[in-house]
Coordinates of C-alpha atoms and ligand atoms in Angstrom, one line a residue:
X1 CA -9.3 -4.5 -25.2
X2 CA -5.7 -2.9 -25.6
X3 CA -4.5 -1.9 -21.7
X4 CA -0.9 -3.1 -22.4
X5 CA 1.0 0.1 -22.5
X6 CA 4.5 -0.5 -24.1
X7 CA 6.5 2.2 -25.3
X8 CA 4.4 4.8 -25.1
X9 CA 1.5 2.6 -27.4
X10 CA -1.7 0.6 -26.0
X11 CA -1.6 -2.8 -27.4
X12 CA -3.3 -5.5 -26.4
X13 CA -1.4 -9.2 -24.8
X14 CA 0.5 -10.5 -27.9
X15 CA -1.4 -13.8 -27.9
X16 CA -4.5 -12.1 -27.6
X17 CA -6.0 -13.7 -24.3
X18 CA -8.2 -11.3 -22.1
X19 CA -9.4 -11.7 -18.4
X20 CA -12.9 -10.8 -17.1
X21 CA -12.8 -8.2 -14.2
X22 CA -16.4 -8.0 -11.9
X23 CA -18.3 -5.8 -10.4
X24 CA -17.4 -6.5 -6.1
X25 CA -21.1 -5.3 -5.8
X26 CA -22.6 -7.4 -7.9
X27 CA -20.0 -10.1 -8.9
X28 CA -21.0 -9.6 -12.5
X29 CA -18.6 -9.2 -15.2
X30 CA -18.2 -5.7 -16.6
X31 CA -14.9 -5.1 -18.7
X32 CA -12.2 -7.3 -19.7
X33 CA -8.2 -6.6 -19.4
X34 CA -5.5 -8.0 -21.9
X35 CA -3.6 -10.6 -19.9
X36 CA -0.2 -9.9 -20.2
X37 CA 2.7 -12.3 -20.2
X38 CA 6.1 -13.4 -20.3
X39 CA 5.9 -12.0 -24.0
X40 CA 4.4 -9.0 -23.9
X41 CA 7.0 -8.0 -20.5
X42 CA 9.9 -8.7 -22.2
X43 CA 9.2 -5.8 -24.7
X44 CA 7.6 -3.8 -21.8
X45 CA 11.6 -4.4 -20.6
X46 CA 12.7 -3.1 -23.5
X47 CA 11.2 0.2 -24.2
X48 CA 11.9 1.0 -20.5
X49 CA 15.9 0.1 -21.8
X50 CA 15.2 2.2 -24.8
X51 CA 13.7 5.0 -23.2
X52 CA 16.8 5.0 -20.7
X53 CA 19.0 5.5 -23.9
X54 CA 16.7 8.0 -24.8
X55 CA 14.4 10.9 -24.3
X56 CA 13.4 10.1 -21.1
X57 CA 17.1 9.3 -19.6
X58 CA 18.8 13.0 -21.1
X59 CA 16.0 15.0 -19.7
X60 CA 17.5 17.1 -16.8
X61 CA 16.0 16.3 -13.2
X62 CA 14.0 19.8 -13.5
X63 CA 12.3 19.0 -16.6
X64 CA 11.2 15.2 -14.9
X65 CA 9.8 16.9 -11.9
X66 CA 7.9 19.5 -14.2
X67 CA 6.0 16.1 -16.1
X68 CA 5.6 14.4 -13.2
X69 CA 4.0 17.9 -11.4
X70 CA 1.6 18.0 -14.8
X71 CA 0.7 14.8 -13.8
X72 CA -0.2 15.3 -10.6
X73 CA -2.2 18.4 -11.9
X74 CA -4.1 16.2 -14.8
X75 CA -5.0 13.9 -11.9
X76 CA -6.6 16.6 -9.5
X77 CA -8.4 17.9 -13.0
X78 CA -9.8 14.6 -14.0
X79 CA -9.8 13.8 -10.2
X80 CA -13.8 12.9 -10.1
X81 CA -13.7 10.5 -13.0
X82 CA -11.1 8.8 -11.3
X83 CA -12.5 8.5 -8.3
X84 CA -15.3 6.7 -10.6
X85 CA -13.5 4.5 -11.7
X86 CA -11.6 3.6 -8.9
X87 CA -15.1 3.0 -7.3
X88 CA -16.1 1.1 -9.5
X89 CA -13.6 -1.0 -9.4
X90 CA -12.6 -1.9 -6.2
X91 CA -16.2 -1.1 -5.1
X92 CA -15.8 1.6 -2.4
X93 CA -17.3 4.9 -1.0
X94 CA -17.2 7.3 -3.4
X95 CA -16.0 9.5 -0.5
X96 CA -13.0 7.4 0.2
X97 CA -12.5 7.5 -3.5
X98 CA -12.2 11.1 -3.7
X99 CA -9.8 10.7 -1.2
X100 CA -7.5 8.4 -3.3
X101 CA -7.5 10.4 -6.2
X102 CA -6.2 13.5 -4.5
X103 CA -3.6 11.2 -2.5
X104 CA -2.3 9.8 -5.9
X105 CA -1.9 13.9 -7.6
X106 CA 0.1 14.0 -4.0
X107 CA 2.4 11.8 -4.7
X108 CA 3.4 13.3 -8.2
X109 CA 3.4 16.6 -6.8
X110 CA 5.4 16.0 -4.0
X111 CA 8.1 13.8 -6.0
X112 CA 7.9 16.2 -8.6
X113 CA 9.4 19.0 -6.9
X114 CA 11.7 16.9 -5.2
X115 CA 12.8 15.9 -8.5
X116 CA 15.6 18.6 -8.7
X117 CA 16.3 18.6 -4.8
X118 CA 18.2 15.3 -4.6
X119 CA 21.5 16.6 -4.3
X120 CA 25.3 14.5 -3.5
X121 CA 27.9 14.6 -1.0
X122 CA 31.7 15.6 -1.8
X123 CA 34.6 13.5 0.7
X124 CA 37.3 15.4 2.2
X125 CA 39.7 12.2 0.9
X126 CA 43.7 12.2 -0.2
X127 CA 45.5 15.6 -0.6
X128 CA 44.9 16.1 -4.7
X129 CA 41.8 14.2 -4.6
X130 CA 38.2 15.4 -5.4
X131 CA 35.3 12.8 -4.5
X132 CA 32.0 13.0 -5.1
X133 CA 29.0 10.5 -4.0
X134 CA 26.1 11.0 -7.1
X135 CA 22.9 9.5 -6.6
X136 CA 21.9 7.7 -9.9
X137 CA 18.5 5.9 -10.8
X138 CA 18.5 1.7 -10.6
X139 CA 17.5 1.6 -14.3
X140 CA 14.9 -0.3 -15.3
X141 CA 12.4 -0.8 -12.7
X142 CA 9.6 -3.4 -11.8
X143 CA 6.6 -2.5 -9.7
X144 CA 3.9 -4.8 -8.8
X145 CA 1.0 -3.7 -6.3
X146 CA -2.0 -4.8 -5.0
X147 CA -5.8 -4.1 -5.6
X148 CA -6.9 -2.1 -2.2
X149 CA -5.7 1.4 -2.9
X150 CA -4.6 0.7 -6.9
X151 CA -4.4 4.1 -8.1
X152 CA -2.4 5.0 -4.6
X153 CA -0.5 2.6 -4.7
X154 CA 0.6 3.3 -8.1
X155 CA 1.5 6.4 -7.3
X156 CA 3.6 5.5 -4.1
X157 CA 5.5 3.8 -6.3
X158 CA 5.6 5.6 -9.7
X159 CA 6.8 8.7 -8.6
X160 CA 10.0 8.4 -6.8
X161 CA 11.0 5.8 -8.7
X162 CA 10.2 8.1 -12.3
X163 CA 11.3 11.5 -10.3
X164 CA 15.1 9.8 -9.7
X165 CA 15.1 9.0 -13.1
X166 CA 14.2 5.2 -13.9
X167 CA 12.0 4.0 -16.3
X168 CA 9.3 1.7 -14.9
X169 CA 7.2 -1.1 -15.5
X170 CA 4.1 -1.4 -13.6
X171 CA 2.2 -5.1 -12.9
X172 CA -0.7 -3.8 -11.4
X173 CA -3.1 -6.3 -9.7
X174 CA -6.0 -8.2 -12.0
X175 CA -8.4 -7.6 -9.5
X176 CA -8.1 -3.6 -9.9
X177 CA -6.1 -2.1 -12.3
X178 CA -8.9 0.5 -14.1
X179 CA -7.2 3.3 -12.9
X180 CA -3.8 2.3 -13.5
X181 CA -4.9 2.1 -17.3
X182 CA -6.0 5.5 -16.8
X183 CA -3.6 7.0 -14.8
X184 CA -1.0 5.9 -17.8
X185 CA -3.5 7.6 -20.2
X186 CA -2.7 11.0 -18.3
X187 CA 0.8 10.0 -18.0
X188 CA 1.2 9.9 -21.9
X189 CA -0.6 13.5 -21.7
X190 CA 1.5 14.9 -19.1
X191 CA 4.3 14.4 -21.6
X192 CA 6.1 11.3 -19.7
X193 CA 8.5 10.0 -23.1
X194 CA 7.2 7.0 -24.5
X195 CA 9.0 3.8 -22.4
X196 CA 9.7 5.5 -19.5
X197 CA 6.5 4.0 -18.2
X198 CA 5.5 0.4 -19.3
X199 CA 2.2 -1.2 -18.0
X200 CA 1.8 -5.0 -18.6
X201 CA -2.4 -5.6 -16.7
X202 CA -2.2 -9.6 -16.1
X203 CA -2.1 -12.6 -13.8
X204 CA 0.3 -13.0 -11.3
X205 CA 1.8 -15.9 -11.6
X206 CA 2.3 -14.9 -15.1
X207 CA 2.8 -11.4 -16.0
X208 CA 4.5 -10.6 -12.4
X209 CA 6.5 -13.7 -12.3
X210 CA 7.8 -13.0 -15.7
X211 CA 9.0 -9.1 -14.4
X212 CA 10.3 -10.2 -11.4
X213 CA 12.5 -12.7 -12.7
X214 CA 13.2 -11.3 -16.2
X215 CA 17.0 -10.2 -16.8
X216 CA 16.9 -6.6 -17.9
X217 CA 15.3 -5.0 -14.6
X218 CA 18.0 -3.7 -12.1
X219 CA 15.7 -3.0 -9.1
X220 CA 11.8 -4.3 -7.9
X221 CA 9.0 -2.8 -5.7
X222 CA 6.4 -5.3 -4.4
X223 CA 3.3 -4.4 -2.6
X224 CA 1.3 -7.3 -1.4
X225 CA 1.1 -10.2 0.7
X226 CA 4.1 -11.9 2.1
X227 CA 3.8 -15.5 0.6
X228 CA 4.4 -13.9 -2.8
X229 CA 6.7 -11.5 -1.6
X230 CA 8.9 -14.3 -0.7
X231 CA 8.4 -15.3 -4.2
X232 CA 9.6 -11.7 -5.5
X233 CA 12.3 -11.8 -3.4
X234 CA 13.5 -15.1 -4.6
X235 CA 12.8 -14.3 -8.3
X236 CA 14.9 -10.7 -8.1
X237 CA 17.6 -12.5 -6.3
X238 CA 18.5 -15.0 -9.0
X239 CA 19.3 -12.2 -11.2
X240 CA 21.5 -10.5 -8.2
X241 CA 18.4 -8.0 -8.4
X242 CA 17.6 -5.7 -4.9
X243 CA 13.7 -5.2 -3.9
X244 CA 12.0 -3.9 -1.7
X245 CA 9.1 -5.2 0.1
X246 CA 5.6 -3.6 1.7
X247 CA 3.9 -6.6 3.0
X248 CA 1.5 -7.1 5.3
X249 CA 0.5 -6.2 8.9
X250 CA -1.3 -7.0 12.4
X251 CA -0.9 -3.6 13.6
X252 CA -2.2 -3.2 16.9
X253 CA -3.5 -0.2 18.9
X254 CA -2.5 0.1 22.5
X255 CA -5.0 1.9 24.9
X256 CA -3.3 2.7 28.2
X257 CA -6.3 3.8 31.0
X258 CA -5.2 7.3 31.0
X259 CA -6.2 7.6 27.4
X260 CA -8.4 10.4 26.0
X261 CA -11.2 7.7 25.1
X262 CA -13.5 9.9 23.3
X263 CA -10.6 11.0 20.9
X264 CA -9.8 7.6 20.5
X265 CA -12.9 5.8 19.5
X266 CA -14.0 7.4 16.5
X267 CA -10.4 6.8 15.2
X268 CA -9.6 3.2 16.4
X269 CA -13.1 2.2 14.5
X270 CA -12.2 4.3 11.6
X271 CA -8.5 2.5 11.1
X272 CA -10.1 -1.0 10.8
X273 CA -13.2 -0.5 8.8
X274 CA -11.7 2.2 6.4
X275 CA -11.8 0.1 2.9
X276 CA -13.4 -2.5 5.0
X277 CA -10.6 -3.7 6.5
X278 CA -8.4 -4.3 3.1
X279 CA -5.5 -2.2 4.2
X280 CA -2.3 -3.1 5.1
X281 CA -2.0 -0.7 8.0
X282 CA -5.6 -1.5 9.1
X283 CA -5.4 -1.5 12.9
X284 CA -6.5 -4.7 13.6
X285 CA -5.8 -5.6 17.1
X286 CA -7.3 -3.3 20.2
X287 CA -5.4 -4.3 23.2
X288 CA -6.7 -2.3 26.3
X289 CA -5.5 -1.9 30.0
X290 CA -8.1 -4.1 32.2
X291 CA -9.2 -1.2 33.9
X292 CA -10.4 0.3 30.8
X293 CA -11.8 -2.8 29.5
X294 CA -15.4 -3.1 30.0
X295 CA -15.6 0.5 29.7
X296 CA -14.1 1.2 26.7
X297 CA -14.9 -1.5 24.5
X298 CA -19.0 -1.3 24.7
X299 CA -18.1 2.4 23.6
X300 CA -16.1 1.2 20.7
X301 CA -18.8 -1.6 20.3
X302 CA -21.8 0.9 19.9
X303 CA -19.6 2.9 17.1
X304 CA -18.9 -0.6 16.0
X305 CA -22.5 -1.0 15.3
X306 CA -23.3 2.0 13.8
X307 CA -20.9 1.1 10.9
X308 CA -23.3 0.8 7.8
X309 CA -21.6 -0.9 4.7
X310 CA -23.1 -0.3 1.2
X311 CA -22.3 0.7 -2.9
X312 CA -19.9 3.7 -3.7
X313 CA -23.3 5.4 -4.6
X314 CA -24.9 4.9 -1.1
X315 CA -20.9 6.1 0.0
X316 CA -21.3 4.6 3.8
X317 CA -18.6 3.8 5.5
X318 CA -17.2 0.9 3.6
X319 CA -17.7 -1.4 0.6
X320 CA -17.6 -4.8 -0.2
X321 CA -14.5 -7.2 0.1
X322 CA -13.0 -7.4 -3.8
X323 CA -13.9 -10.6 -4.8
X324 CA -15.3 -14.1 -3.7
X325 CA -11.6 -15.7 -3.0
X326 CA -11.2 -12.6 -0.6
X327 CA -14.3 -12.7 0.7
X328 CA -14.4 -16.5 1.2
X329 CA -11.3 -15.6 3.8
X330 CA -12.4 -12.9 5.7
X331 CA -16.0 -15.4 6.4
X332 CA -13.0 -18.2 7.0
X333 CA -11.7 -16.5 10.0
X334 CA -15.2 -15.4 11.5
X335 CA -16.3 -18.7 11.2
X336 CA -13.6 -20.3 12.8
X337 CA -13.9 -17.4 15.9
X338 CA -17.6 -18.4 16.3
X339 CA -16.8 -22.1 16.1
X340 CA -14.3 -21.8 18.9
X341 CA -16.3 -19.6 20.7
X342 CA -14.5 -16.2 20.8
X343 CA -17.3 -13.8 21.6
X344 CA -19.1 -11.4 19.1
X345 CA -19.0 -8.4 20.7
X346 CA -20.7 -6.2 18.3
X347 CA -21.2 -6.4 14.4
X348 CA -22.0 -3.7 11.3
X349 CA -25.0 -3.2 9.5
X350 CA -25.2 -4.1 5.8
X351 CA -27.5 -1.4 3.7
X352 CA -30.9 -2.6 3.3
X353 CA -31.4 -3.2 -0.8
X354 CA -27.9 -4.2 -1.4
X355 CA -27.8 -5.5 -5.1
X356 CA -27.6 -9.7 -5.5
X357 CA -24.3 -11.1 -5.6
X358 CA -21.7 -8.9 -4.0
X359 CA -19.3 -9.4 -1.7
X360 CA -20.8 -6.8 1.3
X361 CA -19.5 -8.6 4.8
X362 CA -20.5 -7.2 8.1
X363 CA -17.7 -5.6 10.3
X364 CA -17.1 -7.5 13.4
X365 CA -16.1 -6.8 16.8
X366 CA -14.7 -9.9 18.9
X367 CA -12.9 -9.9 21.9
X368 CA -11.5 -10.9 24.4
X369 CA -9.5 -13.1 21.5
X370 CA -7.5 -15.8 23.3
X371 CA -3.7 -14.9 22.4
X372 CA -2.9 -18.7 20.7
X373 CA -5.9 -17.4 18.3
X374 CA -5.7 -17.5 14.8
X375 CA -7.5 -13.9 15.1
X376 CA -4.6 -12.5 17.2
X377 CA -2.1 -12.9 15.2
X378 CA -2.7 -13.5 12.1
X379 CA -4.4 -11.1 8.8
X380 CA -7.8 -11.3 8.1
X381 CA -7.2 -8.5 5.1
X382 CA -11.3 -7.8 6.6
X383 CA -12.9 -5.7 8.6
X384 CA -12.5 -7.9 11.7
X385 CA -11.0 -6.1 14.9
X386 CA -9.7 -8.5 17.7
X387 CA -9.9 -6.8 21.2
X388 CA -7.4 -8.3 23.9
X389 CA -6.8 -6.6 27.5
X390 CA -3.4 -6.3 28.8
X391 CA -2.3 -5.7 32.3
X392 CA 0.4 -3.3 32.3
X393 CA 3.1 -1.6 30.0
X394 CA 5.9 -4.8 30.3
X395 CA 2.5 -6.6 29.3
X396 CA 1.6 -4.4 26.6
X397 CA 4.4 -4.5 24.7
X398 CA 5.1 -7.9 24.6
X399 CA 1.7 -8.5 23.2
X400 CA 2.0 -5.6 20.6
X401 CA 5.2 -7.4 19.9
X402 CA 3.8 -10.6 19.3
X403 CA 3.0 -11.3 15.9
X404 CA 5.1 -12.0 12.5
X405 CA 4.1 -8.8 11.6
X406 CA 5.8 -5.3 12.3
X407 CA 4.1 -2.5 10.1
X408 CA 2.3 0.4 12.5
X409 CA 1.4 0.8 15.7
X410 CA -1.2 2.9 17.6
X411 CA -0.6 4.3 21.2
X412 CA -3.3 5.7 23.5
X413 CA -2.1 7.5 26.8
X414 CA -1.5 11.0 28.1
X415 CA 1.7 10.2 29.5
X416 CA 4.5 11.4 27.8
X417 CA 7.1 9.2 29.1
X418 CA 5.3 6.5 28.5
X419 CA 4.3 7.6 24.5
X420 CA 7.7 7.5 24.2
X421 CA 8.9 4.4 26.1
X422 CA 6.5 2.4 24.1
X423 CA 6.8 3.8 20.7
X424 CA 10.5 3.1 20.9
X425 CA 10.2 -0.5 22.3
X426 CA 7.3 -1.6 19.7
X427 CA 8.9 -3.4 16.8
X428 CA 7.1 -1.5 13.6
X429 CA 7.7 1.0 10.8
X430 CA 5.5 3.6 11.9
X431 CA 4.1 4.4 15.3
X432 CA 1.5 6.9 16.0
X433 CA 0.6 8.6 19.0
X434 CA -2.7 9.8 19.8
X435 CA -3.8 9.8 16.5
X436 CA -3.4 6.9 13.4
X437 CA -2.6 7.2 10.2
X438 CA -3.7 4.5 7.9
X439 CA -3.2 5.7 4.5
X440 CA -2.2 8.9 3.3
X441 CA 1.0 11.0 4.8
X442 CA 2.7 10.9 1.3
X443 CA 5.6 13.1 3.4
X444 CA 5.9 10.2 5.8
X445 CA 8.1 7.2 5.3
X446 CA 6.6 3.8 5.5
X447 CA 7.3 0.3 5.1
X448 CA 7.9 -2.8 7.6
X449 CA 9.5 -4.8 9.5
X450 CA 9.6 -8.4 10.5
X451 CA 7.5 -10.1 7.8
X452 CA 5.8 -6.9 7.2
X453 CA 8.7 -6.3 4.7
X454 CA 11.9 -4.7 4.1
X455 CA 12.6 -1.4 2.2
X456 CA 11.2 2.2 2.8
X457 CA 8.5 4.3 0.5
X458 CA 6.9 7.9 1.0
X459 CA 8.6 10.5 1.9
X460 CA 12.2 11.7 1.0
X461 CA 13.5 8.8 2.1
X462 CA 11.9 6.6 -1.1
X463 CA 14.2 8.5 -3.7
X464 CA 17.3 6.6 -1.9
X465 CA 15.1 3.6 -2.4
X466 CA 14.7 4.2 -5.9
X467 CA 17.9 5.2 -6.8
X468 CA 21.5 3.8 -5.9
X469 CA 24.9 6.2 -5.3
X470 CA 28.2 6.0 -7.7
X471 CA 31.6 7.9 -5.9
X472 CA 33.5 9.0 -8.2
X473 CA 37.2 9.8 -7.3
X474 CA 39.2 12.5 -9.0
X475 CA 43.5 13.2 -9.0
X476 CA 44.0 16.6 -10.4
X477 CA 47.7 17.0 -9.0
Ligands
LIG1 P1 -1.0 -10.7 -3.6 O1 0.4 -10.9 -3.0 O2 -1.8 -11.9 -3.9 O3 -0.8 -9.9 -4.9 C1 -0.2 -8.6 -5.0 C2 0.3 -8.4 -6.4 O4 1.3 -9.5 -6.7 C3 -0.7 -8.6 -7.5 O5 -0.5 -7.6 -8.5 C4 -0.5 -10.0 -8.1 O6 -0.9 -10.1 -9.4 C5 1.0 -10.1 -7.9 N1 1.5 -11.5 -7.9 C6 0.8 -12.6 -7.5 N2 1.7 -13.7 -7.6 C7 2.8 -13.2 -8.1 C8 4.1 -13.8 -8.5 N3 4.2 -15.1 -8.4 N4 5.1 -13.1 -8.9 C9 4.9 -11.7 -9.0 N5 3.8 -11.1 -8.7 C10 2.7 -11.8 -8.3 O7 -1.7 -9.7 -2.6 P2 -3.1 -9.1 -2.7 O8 -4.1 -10.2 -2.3 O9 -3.3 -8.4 -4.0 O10 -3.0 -8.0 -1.6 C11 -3.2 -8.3 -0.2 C12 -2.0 -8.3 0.6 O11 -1.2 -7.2 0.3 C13 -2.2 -8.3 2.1 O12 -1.4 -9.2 2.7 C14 -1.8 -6.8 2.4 O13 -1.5 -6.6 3.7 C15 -0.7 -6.6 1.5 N6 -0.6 -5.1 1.3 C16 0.5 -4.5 1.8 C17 0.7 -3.1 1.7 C18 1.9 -2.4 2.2 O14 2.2 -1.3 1.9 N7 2.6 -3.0 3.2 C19 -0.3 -2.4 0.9 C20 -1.4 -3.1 0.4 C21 -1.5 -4.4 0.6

C-alpha cells in the first residue's frame, strides 16, 4: 500500500508499517494506509524545498491558477467516484457526498482564478523613493486536517495556500484520508510539478507531530480539535513558525419570538444533524425566547424525530459517527444527560436492517439543559442539540456568549435592529441571519475566535493567510 506521496512519487512509509482503516458501517477493516513518520516527512519537507527551487516556484501566478482550475475540473469530472469514496470512508449520505465533491472542485476553481488577482500596494514614502509592498508565499507549508469533511477540508486548505505559491504538505487524518490519496492522484494529472504537493497518511502523534515541529516548514494550517491545536501551536512556535488554527465550536442559534418559525425549523435541525453532528460549525445549542418555548421546540422536536440515520446507500439524513473512540463520546455525553436527568425531548430513528457493528447513533433532542451542564457548553462532535430558553436580548447574548468557544452563530428575528445589535455583540467568526451556513460558502471567510482558533480561511481573505508581504524600498535620485 504506497499512499505516501513525495515528490511527485507514491511510496509507501520508509519502515514499511501500515495502519488498518474500517468501514464506520460496519467497523470492519477494509484497506490499509502506509503510516508515515518522522522519516518519511522529513523528505516530504524536502521535495516541497526542491520544488520551491524549482518548477513549481518559476511558474508565473497565471499558469498556477490554470493547474489548480484543471484541478478543480478533474474533480467535478471524476466527481461521482469521489463522492464514493468519500462515502465510503467517512460513512455518509451519498447525497451529502456529492455535495463535498463539488465543494472541494470549488475551492480550486475559485483560488485558481484568484491566482493571478493578488496584486500589491506602492507607498507615497521619501521624495526619490519608490516602495512597493509584494505579497510573497510562506514557503514550505504544513497542513493537517481532520476526518469529517476530508476531501473539503483538503481543499480549503490546498488551494490558497498552492494558488499564492507555496508548496505543501498535507497530514491528513488516519481515520479518513481516501480521498486525499485520490485527490493527489488528480493533482499529479492536473499537471501540479512534482513536490509542490507532499502527502505523508499517518498517526498523529507521529506523522503530524513530526510536520509541525520539523525545521524546514515556514508556516502551518491545523484543522481539528483544540487540545491538539495547542499542541500545533506549541510545536510551530519552537521553530518561530506562524499557524493558524480552525478548532472547534458550540455555536449557538438564537430564536427571538418574532422569528419566522417555519423558515427556521427545517434549517436549525438541518445544521446539527448534517454529517451527524461531526461538524465544527454544527449548531449545537438552540436557545429560544420563553414565549416561544413550548411552542417552538415540540415543532423542532417532531422534525427532530423524523430524522432517519442509515448507510450512504440508504442516503438518509446522516451516517454513522467515524469510529468507536468517537462514538464512545458522543454515548459519553448522552449518558451523562440521562443520568442527571436533563430531559429527552425527542430522538432520531436509526434505519431498520442497519449492518452489525457500526457506529449509527440516534440524534437527540434535550432541553431545557441546565447552563452549569456539560451539554451547554461543551462539544459533543455528535448529533446532540441542547435547547435552553432565554428571557430577553441582554439575556441572550450573554448565554450565546458563554462558552470557550466562538466559531458561528445563528440569529432568528424579523427585527432588523435587533439582527444587527446582536450579530455585532456575539463573540464568533461568522454570524448568520435568518439563514445558517454550516459548510460550504468557499467565498466566505471563516475561522474562530476564543478557543475556536485563530487565523482566517475561505474566501479572499485566506491568500493573506497563506502568504506573507516583503516592502521593498527603492532610491533612484
Ligand atoms: P484531532 O485534533 O484529534 O485531529 C485532527 C488532525 O490532527 C488529525 O489529522 C490528527 O492525525 C492530527 N493530530 C493529532 N495529534 C497530533 C499532534 N500531536 N500533532 C499534529 N497533528 C496531530 O481532531 P479530530 O478528532 O480529527 O476532529 C475533531 C475536532 O476537529 C473537533 O473538535 C472539531 O470541532 C474540529 N474541527 C474544526 C474545524 C474548523 O474548521 N474549525 C473543522 C473540522 C473539525
Amino acid at each position: 500500500m504506497k499512499t505516501i506521496l513525495i515528490g511527485g512519487t507514491w511510496v509507501g512509509a520508509a519502515d514499511g508499517c501500515r495502519i488498518d482503516v474500517t468501514d464506520p458501517c460496519t467497523g470492519a477493516v477494509f484497506t490499509q494506509i502506509s503510516r508515515g513518520g518522522a522519516e518519511d516527512v522529513d523528505l516530504a519537507v524536502k521535495a516541497a524545498r526542491s520544488a520551491l527551487d524549482g518548477a513549481w516556484g518559476s511558474l508565473t501566478a497565471t499558469e498556477r491558477g490554470r493547474i489548480l482550475q484543471r484541478l478543480g475540473q478533474l474533480i467535478l469530472e471524476n466527481g461521482e467516484e469521489l463522492a464514493r469514496i468519500e462515502a465510503r470512508d467517512t460513512g455518509k449520505p451519498m447525497t451529502a457526498a456529492r455535495m463535498d465533491a463539488k465543494a472541494v472542485a470549488r475551492y480550486f476553481e475559485f483560488y485558481g482564478g484568484a491566482a493571478d488577482k493578488v496584486h500589491g500596494q506602492t507607498i507615497p514614502y521619501l521624495d526619490g523613493y519608490n516602495v512597493s509592498v509584494v505579497r510573497i508565499p510562506h514557503g514550505v507549508t504544513a497542513h493537517i486536517i481532520p476526518w469529517n469533511y476530508p476531501a473539503q477540508m483538503m481543499g480549503r486548505t490546498l488551494a490558497p495556500a498552492l494558488a499564492m505559491g507555496n508548496a505543501a504538505v498535507l497530514k491528513p487524518s488516519e481515520d479518513a484520508c481516501q480521498s486525499a490519496i485520490r485527490l493527489g492522484e488528480l493533482a499529479m494529472e492536473a499537471g501540479l510539478p512534482p513536490g509542490a504537493l507532499n502527502i505523508v497518511t499517518g498517526y498523529g502523534a507521529e506523522a503530524g507531530a513530526a510536520l509541525t515541529s520539523h525545521p524546514g516548514i515556514n508556516f502551518a494550517t491545523f484543522t481539528g480539535s483544540p487540545e491538539v491545536g495547542a499542541l500545533v501551536q506549541r510545536a510551530t512556535a519552537d521553530n518561530h513558525v506562524h499557524c493558524a488554527l480552525e478548532l472547534g465550536g458550540k455555536s449557538p442559534q438564537i430564536v427571538f419570538d418574532d422569528a419566522d418559525l417555519d423558515k427556521a425549523v427545517p434549517i436549525i435541525v438541518k445544521a446539527i444533524v448534517l454529517n451527524a453532528g461531526q461538524t465544527c460549525s454544527a449548531g449545537s445549542r438552540l436557545l429560544v425566547q420563553q414565549g416561544i418555548y413550548d411552542r417552538f421546540v415540540g415543532r423542532v422536536a417532531e422534525s427532530f424525530a423524523a430524522v432517519k440515520v442509515g448507510t450512504p446507500e440508504m442516503d438518509l439524513d446522516c451516517g454513522p459517527i467515524i469510529n468507536e473512540r468517537q462514538y464512545r463520546r458522543v454515548k459519553a455525553f448522552v449518558d451523562e444527560a440521562l443520568a442527571t436527568g436533563v430531559p429527552l425531548i425527542a430522538k432520531g430513528e436509526l434505519a431498520p436492517e442497519l449492518p452489525p457493528g457500526g457506529f449509527f447513533a440516534p440524534p437527540m433532542l434535550f432541553g431545557p439543559v441546565p447552563r452549569d451542564h456539560s451539554l451547554a457548553s461543551r462539544e459533543v462532535f455528535g448529533p446532540v442539540l441542547s435547547v435552553m430558553p432565554f428571557a430577553n436580548e441582554e439575556d441572550a447574548v450573554g448565554l450565546a456568549n458563554a462558552t470557550e468557544y466562538g466559531l458561528v452563530a445563528g440569529v432568528w428575528t424579523e427585527n432588523g435592529s435587533r439582527q444587527m445589535r446582536v450579530s455585532h455583540r456575539i463573540q464568533s467568526g461568522q454570524v448568520f441571519i435568518n439563514c445558517y451556513g454550516a459548510g460550504g460558502g468557499v467565498e466566505l471567510p471563516f475561522g474562530g475566535v476564543k478557543k475556536s482558533g485563530h487565523g482566517r480561511e475561505k474566501g479572499m481573505v485566506a491568500l493573506d493567510e497563506m502568504s506573507t508581504i516583503k516592502t521593498i524600498v527603492q532610491h533612484y535620485k
